[in-house]
Short mmCIF file of C-alpha atoms and ligand atoms in Angstrom, two decimals:
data_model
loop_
_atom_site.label_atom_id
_atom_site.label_comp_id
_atom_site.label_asym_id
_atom_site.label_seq_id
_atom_site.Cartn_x
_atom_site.Cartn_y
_atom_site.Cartn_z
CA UNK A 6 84.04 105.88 169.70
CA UNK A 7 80.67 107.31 171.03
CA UNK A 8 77.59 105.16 170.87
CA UNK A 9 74.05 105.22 170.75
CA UNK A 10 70.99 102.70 170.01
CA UNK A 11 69.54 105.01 167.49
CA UNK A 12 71.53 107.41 164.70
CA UNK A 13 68.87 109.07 163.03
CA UNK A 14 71.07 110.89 160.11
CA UNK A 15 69.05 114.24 158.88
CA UNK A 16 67.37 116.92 160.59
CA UNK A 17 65.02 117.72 158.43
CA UNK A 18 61.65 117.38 159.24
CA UNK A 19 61.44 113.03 159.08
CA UNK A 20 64.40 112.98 161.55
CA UNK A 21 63.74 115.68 163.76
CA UNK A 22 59.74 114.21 163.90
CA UNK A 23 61.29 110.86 164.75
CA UNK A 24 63.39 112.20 167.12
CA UNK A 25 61.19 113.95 168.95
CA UNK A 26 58.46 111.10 169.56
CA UNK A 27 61.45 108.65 170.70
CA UNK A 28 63.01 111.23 172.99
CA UNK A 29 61.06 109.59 176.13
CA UNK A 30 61.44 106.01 174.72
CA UNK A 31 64.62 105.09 177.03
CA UNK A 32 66.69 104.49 174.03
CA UNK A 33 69.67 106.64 173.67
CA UNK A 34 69.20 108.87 170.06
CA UNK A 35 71.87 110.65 168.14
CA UNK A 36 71.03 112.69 165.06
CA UNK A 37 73.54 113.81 162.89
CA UNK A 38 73.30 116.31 160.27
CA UNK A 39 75.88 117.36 157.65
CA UNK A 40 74.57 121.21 158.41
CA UNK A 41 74.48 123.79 161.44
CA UNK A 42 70.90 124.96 162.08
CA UNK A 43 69.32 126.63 161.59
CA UNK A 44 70.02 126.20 157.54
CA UNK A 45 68.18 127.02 154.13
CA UNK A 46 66.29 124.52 152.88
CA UNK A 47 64.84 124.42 149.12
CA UNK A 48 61.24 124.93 149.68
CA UNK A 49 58.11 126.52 149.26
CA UNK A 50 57.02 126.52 152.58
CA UNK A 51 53.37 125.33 152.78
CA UNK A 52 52.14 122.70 155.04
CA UNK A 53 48.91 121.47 155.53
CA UNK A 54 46.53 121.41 158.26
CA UNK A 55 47.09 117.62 158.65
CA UNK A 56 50.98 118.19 159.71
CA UNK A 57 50.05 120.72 162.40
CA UNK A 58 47.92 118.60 164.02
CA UNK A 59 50.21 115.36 163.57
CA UNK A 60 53.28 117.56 164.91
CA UNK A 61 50.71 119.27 167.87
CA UNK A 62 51.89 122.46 166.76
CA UNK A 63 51.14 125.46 168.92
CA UNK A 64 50.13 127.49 166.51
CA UNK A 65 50.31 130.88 168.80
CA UNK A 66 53.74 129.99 170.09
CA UNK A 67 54.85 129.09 166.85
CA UNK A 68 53.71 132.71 165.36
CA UNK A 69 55.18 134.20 168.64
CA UNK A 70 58.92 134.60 166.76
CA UNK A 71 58.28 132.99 163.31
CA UNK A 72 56.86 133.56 160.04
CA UNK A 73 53.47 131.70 159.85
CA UNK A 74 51.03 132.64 156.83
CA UNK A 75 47.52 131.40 156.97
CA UNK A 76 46.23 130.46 153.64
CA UNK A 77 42.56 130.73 152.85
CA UNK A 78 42.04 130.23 149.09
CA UNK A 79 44.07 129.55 145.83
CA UNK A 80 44.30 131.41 142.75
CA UNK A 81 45.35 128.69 139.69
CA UNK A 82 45.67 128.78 136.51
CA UNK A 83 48.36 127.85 133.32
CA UNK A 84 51.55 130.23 133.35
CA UNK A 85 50.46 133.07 131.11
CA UNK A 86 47.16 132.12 131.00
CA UNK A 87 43.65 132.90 133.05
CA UNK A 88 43.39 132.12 136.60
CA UNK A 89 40.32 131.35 138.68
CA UNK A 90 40.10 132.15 142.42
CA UNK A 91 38.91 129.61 144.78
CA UNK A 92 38.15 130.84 148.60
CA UNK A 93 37.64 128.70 151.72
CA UNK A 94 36.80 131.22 154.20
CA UNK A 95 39.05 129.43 156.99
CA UNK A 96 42.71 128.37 156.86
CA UNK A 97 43.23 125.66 154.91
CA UNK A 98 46.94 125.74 154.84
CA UNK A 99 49.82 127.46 156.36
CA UNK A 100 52.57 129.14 154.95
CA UNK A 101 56.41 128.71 156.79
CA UNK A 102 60.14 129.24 156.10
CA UNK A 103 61.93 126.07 156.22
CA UNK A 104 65.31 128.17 157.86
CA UNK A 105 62.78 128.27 160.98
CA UNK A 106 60.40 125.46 161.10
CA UNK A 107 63.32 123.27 160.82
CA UNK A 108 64.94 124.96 163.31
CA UNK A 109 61.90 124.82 165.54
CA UNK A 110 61.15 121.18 165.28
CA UNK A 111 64.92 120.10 165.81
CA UNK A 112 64.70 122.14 168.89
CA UNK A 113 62.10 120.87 170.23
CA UNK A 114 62.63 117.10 169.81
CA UNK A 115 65.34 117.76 172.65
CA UNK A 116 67.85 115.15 171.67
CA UNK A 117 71.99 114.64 171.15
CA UNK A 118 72.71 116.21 168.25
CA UNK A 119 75.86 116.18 166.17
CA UNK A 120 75.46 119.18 163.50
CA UNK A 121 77.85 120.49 160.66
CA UNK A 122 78.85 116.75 160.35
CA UNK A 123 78.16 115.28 157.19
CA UNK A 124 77.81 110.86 157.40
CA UNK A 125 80.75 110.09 154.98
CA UNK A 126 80.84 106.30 155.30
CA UNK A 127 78.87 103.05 156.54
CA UNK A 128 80.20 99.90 157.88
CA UNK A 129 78.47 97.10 159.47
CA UNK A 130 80.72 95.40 162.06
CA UNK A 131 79.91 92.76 164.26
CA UNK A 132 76.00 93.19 164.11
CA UNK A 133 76.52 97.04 164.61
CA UNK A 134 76.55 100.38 162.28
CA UNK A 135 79.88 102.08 162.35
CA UNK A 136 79.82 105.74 160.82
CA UNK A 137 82.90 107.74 159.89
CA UNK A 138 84.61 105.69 161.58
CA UNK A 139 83.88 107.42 165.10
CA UNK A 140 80.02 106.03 165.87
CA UNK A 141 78.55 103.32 166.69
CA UNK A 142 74.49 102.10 166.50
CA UNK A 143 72.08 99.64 166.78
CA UNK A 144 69.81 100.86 164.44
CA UNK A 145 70.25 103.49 161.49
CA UNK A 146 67.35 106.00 160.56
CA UNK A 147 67.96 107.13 157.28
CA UNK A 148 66.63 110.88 157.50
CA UNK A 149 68.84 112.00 154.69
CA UNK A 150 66.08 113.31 151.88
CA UNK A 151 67.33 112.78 148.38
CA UNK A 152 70.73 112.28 148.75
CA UNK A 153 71.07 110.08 151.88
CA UNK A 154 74.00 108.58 152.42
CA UNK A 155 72.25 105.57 154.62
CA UNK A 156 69.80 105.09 151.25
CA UNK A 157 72.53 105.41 149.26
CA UNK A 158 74.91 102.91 150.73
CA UNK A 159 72.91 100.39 152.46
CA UNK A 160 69.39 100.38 150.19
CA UNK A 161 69.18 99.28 146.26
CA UNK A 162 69.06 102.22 144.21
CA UNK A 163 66.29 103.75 142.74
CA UNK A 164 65.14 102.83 139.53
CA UNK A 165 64.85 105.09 136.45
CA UNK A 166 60.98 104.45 136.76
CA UNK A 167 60.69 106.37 139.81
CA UNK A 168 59.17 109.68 139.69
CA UNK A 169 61.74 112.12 140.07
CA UNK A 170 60.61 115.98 140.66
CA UNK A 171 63.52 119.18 139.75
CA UNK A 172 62.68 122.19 141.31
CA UNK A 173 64.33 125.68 141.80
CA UNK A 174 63.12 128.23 144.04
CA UNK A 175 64.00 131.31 145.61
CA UNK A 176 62.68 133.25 148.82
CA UNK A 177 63.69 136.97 149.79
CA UNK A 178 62.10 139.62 151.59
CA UNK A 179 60.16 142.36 150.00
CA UNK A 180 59.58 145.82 151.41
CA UNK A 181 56.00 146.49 152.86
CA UNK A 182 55.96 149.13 150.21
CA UNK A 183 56.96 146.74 147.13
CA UNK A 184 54.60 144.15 148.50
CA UNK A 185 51.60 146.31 148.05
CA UNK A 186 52.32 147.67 144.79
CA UNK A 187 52.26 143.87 143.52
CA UNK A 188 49.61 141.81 143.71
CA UNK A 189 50.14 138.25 145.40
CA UNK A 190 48.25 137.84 148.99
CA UNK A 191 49.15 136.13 151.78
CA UNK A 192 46.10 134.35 152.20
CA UNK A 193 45.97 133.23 148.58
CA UNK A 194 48.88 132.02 146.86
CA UNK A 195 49.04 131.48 143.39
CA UNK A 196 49.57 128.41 141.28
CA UNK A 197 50.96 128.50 137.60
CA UNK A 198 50.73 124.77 135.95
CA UNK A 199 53.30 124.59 132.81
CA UNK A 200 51.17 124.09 129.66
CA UNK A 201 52.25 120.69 129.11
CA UNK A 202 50.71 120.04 132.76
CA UNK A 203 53.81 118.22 133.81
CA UNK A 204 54.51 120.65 136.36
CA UNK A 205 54.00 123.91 138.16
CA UNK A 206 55.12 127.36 139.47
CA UNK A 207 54.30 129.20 142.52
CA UNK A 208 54.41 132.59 143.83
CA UNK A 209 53.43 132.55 148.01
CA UNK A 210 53.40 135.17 150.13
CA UNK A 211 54.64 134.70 153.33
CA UNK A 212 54.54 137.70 155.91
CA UNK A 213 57.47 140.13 154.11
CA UNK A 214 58.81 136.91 152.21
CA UNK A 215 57.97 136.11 148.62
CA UNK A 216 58.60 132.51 147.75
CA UNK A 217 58.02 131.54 143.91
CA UNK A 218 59.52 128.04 142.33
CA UNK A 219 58.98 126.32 139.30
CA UNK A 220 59.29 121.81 139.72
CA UNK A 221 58.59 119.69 136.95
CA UNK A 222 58.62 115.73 136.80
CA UNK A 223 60.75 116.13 133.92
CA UNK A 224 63.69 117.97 134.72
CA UNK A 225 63.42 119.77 131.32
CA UNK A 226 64.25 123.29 130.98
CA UNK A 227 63.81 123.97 134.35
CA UNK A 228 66.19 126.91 134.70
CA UNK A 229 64.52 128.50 131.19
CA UNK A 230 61.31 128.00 132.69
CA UNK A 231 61.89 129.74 135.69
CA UNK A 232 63.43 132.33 134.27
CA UNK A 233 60.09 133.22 131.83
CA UNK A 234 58.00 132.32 134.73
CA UNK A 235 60.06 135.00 137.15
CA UNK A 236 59.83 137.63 134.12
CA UNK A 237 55.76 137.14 133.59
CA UNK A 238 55.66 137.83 136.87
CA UNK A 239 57.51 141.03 136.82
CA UNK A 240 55.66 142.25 133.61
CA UNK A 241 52.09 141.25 134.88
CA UNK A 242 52.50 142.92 137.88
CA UNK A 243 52.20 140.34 140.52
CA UNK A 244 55.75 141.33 141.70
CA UNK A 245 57.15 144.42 141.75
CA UNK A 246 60.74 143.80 143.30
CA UNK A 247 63.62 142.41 141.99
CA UNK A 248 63.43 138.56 142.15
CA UNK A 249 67.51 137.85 143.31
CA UNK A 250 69.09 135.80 140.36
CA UNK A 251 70.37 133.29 142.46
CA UNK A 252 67.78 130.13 142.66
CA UNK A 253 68.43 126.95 144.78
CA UNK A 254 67.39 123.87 142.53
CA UNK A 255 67.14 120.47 144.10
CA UNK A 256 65.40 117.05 142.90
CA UNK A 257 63.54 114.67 144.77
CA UNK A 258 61.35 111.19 144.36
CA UNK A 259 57.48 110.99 144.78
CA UNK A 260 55.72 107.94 145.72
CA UNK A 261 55.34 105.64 143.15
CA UNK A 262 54.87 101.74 142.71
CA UNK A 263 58.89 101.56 142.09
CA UNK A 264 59.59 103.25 145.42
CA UNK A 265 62.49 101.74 147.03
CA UNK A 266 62.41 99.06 149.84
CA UNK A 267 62.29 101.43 153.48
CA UNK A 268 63.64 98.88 155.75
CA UNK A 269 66.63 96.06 155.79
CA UNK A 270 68.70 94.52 158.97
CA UNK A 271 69.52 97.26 161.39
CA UNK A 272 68.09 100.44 159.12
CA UNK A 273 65.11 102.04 157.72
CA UNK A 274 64.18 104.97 155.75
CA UNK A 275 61.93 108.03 156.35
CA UNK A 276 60.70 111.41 154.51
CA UNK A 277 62.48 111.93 151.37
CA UNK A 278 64.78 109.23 151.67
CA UNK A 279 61.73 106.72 150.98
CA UNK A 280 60.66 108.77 148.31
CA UNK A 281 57.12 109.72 149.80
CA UNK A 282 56.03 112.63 148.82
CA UNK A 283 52.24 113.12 146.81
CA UNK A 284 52.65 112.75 142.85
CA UNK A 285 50.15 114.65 142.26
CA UNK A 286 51.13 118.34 144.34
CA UNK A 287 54.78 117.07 145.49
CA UNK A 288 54.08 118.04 149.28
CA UNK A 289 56.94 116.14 150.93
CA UNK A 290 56.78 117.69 154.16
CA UNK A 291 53.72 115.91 155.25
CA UNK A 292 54.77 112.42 154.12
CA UNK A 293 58.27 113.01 155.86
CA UNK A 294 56.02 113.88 159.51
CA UNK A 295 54.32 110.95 158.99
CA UNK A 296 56.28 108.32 158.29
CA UNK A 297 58.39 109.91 160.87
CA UNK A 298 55.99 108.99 163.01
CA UNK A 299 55.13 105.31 161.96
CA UNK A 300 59.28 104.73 162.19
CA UNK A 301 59.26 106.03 165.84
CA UNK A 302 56.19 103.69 166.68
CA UNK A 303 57.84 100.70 165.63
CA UNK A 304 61.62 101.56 166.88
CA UNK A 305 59.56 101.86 170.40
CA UNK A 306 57.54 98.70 169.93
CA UNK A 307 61.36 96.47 169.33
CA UNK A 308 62.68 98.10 172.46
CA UNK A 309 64.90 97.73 174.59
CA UNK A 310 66.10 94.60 173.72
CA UNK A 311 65.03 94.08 170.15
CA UNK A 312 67.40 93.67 168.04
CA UNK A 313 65.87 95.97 164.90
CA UNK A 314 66.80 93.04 162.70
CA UNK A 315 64.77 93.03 158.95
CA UNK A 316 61.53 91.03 160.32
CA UNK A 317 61.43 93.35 163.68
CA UNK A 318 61.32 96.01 161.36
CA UNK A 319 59.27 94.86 158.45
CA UNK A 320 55.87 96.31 160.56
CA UNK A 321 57.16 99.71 159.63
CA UNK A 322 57.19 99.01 155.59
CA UNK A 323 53.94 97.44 156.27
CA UNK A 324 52.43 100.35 157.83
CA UNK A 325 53.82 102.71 154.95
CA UNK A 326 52.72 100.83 152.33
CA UNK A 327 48.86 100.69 153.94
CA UNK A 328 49.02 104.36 154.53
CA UNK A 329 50.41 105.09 151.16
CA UNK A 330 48.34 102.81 149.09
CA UNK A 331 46.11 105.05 147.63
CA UNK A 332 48.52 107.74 146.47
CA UNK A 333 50.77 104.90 144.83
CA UNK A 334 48.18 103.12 143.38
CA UNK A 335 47.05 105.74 141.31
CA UNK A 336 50.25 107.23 141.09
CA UNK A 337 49.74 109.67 138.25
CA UNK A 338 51.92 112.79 138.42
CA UNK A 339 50.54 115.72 138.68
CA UNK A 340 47.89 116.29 135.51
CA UNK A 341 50.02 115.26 132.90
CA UNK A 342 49.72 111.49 133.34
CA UNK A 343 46.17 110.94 133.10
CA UNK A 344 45.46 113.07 130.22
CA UNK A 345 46.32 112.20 126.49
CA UNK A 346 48.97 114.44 124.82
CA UNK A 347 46.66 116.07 123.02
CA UNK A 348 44.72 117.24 125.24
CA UNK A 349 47.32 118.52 127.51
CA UNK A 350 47.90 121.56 125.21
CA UNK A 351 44.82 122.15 124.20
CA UNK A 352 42.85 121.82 127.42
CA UNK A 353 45.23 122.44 129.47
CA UNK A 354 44.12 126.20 129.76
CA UNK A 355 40.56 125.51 130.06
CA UNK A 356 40.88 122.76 132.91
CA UNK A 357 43.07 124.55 135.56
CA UNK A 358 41.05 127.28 135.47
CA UNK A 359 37.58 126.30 135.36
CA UNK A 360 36.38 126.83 138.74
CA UNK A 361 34.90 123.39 139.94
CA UNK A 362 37.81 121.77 138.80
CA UNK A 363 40.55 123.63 139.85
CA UNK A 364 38.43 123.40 143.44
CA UNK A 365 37.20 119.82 143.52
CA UNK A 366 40.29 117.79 141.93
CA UNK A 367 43.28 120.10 141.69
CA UNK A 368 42.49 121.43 145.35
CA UNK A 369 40.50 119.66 147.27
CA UNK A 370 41.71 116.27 146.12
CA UNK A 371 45.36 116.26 145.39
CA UNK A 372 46.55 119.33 146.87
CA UNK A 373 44.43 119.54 150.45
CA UNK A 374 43.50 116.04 150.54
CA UNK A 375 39.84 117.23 151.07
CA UNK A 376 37.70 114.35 150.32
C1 FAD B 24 61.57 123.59 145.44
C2 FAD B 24 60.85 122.68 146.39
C3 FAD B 24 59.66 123.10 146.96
C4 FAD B 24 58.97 122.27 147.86
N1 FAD B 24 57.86 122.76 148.47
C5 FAD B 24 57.19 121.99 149.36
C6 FAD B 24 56.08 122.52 150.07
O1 FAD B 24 55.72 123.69 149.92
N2 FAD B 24 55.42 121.70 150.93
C7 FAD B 24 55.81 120.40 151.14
O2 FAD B 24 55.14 119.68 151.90
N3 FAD B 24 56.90 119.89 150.50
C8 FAD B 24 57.62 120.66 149.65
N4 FAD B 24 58.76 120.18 149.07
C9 FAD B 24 59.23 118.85 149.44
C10 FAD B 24 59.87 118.91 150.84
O3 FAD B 24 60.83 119.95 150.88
C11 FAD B 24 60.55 117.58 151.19
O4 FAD B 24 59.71 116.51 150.85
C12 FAD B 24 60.89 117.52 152.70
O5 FAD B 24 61.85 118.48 153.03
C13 FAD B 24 61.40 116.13 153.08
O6 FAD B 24 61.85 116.16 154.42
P1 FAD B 24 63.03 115.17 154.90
O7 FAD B 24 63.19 115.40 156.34
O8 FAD B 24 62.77 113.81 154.39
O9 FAD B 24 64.32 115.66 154.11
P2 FAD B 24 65.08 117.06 154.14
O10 FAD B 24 64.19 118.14 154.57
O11 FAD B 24 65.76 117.18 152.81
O12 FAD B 24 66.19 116.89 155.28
C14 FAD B 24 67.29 116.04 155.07
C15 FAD B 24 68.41 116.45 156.02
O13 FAD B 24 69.48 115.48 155.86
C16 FAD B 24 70.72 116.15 155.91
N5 FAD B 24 71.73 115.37 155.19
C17 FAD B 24 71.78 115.09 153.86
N6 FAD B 24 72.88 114.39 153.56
C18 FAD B 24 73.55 114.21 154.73
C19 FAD B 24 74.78 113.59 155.08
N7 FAD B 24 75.57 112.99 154.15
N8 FAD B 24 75.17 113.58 156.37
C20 FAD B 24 74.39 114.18 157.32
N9 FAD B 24 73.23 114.83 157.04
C21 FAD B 24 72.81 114.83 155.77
C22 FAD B 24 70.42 117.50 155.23
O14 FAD B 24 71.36 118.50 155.61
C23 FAD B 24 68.99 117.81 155.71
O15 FAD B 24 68.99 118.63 156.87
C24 FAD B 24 59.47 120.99 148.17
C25 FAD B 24 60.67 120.56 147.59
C26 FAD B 24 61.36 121.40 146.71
C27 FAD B 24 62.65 120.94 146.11
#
């Protein structure tokens, strides 16, 4: 049996954050992760200026052997329809691949790792976590995203109220010469919301990578959707290389009032596993830094000799529900919750791209967290 006081399962960016800000704590960490790195990961690669500063990026050493994309402006608008541009004149966001940054952060965080090992089963023995059979913990991070196997077996399940986003995407590298035939920049990706509002595409640029992805709250017609989105790219002109055929899809839960509980005796959840990403843009990656973060700060504050039982570790759901308050509260997902159905159609053109507010409330507010 090997031991540890902390198995933080994931490597994504909620464990590998975690990791990395208990890695001088005294307390002996193990992450596992089902997958060698460095590994795809569905995404469309945008972070915010918030999780560079929370992660104390180096920006330049980052760029030094990695994609990084600064992104200055936005163009938006409804799939098919007119688009406004909205420019910021300094980065506002960045643009990554997740096969690296993942990489990068899992590096750096400089603990035990146990990769290509998926967490197959969960006992508790004797006050302790036993996992497949051949591990033993004190404490169980559940760093999983959607399908964790700690949230899974240990937590209540998710209820059907939860907001649950499907999403496919699909990233490949252009040639320089393909690139500037179309029309996407690097500095301004472009934002497609379905007519119905109850989701969006994307087509980001990326260095010689084009990302584009279509995620809806519903997961209806996903796959069609994509498909017509990929084609009015194509036949607009924005993209003049083949998009591959092949799309990764994966689902996952934004906050809402119905989130699941994040801690219990001996365990707690981070990142996707919690369900914390925005309902309004589904950024995940920030959320998943974050609480990250708050779950390292109170693993610290029970050590050495704490015993990470439900009440040592209730100060962690307490400090994610106070920082998440405000996006739960009003937990509307993306537009189409807080306008009537018949409006959606109807104004749904108009809205997203009328400059102020595709600036002040589709940007600024729930995308950038501006104001
Ligand atoms: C199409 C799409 C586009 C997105 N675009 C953005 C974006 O541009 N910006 C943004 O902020 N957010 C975006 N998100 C959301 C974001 O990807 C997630 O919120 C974020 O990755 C959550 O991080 P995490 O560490 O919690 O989970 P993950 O990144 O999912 O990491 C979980 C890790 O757990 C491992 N794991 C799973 N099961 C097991 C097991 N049984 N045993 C061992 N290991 C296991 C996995 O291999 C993985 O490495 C997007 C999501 C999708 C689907």
């Amino acid at each position: 049996m090997q031991s540890c006081d902390v198995l933080i399962v994931g490597g994504g960016p909620a464990g590998s954050t975690c990791a990395w800000q208990l890695r001088q704590s005294g307390l002996d960490i193990l992450l596992i992760d089902r997958c060698s790195f460095p590994r795809h990961k569905t995404c469309a690669g945008w972070i915010t200026p918030e999780v560079v500063n929370a992660l104390k990026l180096d920006l330049d050493d980052y760029a030094s052997e990695r994609t990084l994309q600064r992104i200055t402006g936005f163009r938006t608008g409804v799939i098919g329809g007119p688009q406004t541009e909205t420019r910021y004149g300094e980065p506002v966001s960045f643009g990554i691949r997740r096969c690296e940054f993942d990489d990068y952060l899992l590096r750096r965080s400089g603990v035990r790792c146990l990769l290509g090992e998926p967490v197959r089963s969960i006992q508790r023995e004797h006050g302790q976590w036993v996992v497949n059979g051949a591990l033993t913990a004190r404490l169980l991070v559940g760093a999983g995203g959607t399908a964790c196997p700690v949230a899974r077996q240990v937590l209540p399940r998710l209820t059907n109220h939860s907001l649950l986003v499907t999403a496919q995407e699909v990233e490949f590298e252009v040639s320089p010469e393909e690139l500037n035939r179309g029309s996407i920049e690097g500095e301004t990706p472009e934002l497609f919301f379905c007519d119905d509002l109850a989701g969006y595409g994307w087509c980001f640029r990326k260095g010689l990578f084009l990302n584009i992805g279509l995620g809806r709250v519903d997961s209806r017609d996903v796959t069609r959707q994509m498909t017509e989105f990929c084609g009015l790219l194509i036949d607009s002109g924005k993209v003049c290389a083949r998009i591959p055929e092949r799309r990764h899809g994966h689902s996952y839960y934004l906050q809402s009032n119905t989130s699941r509980p994040v801690v219990d005796d001996g365990v707690l959840l981070v990142g996707d596993a919690a369900g914390l990403a925005y309902p309004q843009s589904g950024e995940g990656i920030r959320p998943a830094i974050e609480s990250g973060l708050l779950a390292a700060e109170v693993i610290r504050s029970c050590a050495p000799n704490g015993t990470f039982g439900q009440a040592d570790l209730k100060a962690y759901a307490d400090l994610i529900a106070e920082r998440f308050a405000d996006s739960r509260s009003g937990s509307h997902s993306l537009l189409g919750d807080i306008l009537p159905q018949k409006w959606r159609q109807y104004g749904a053109a108009r809205l997203v791209s009328n400059h102020w507010f595709a600036r002040h409330m589709i940007l600024d507010q729930w995308f950038l967290h501006r104001c």
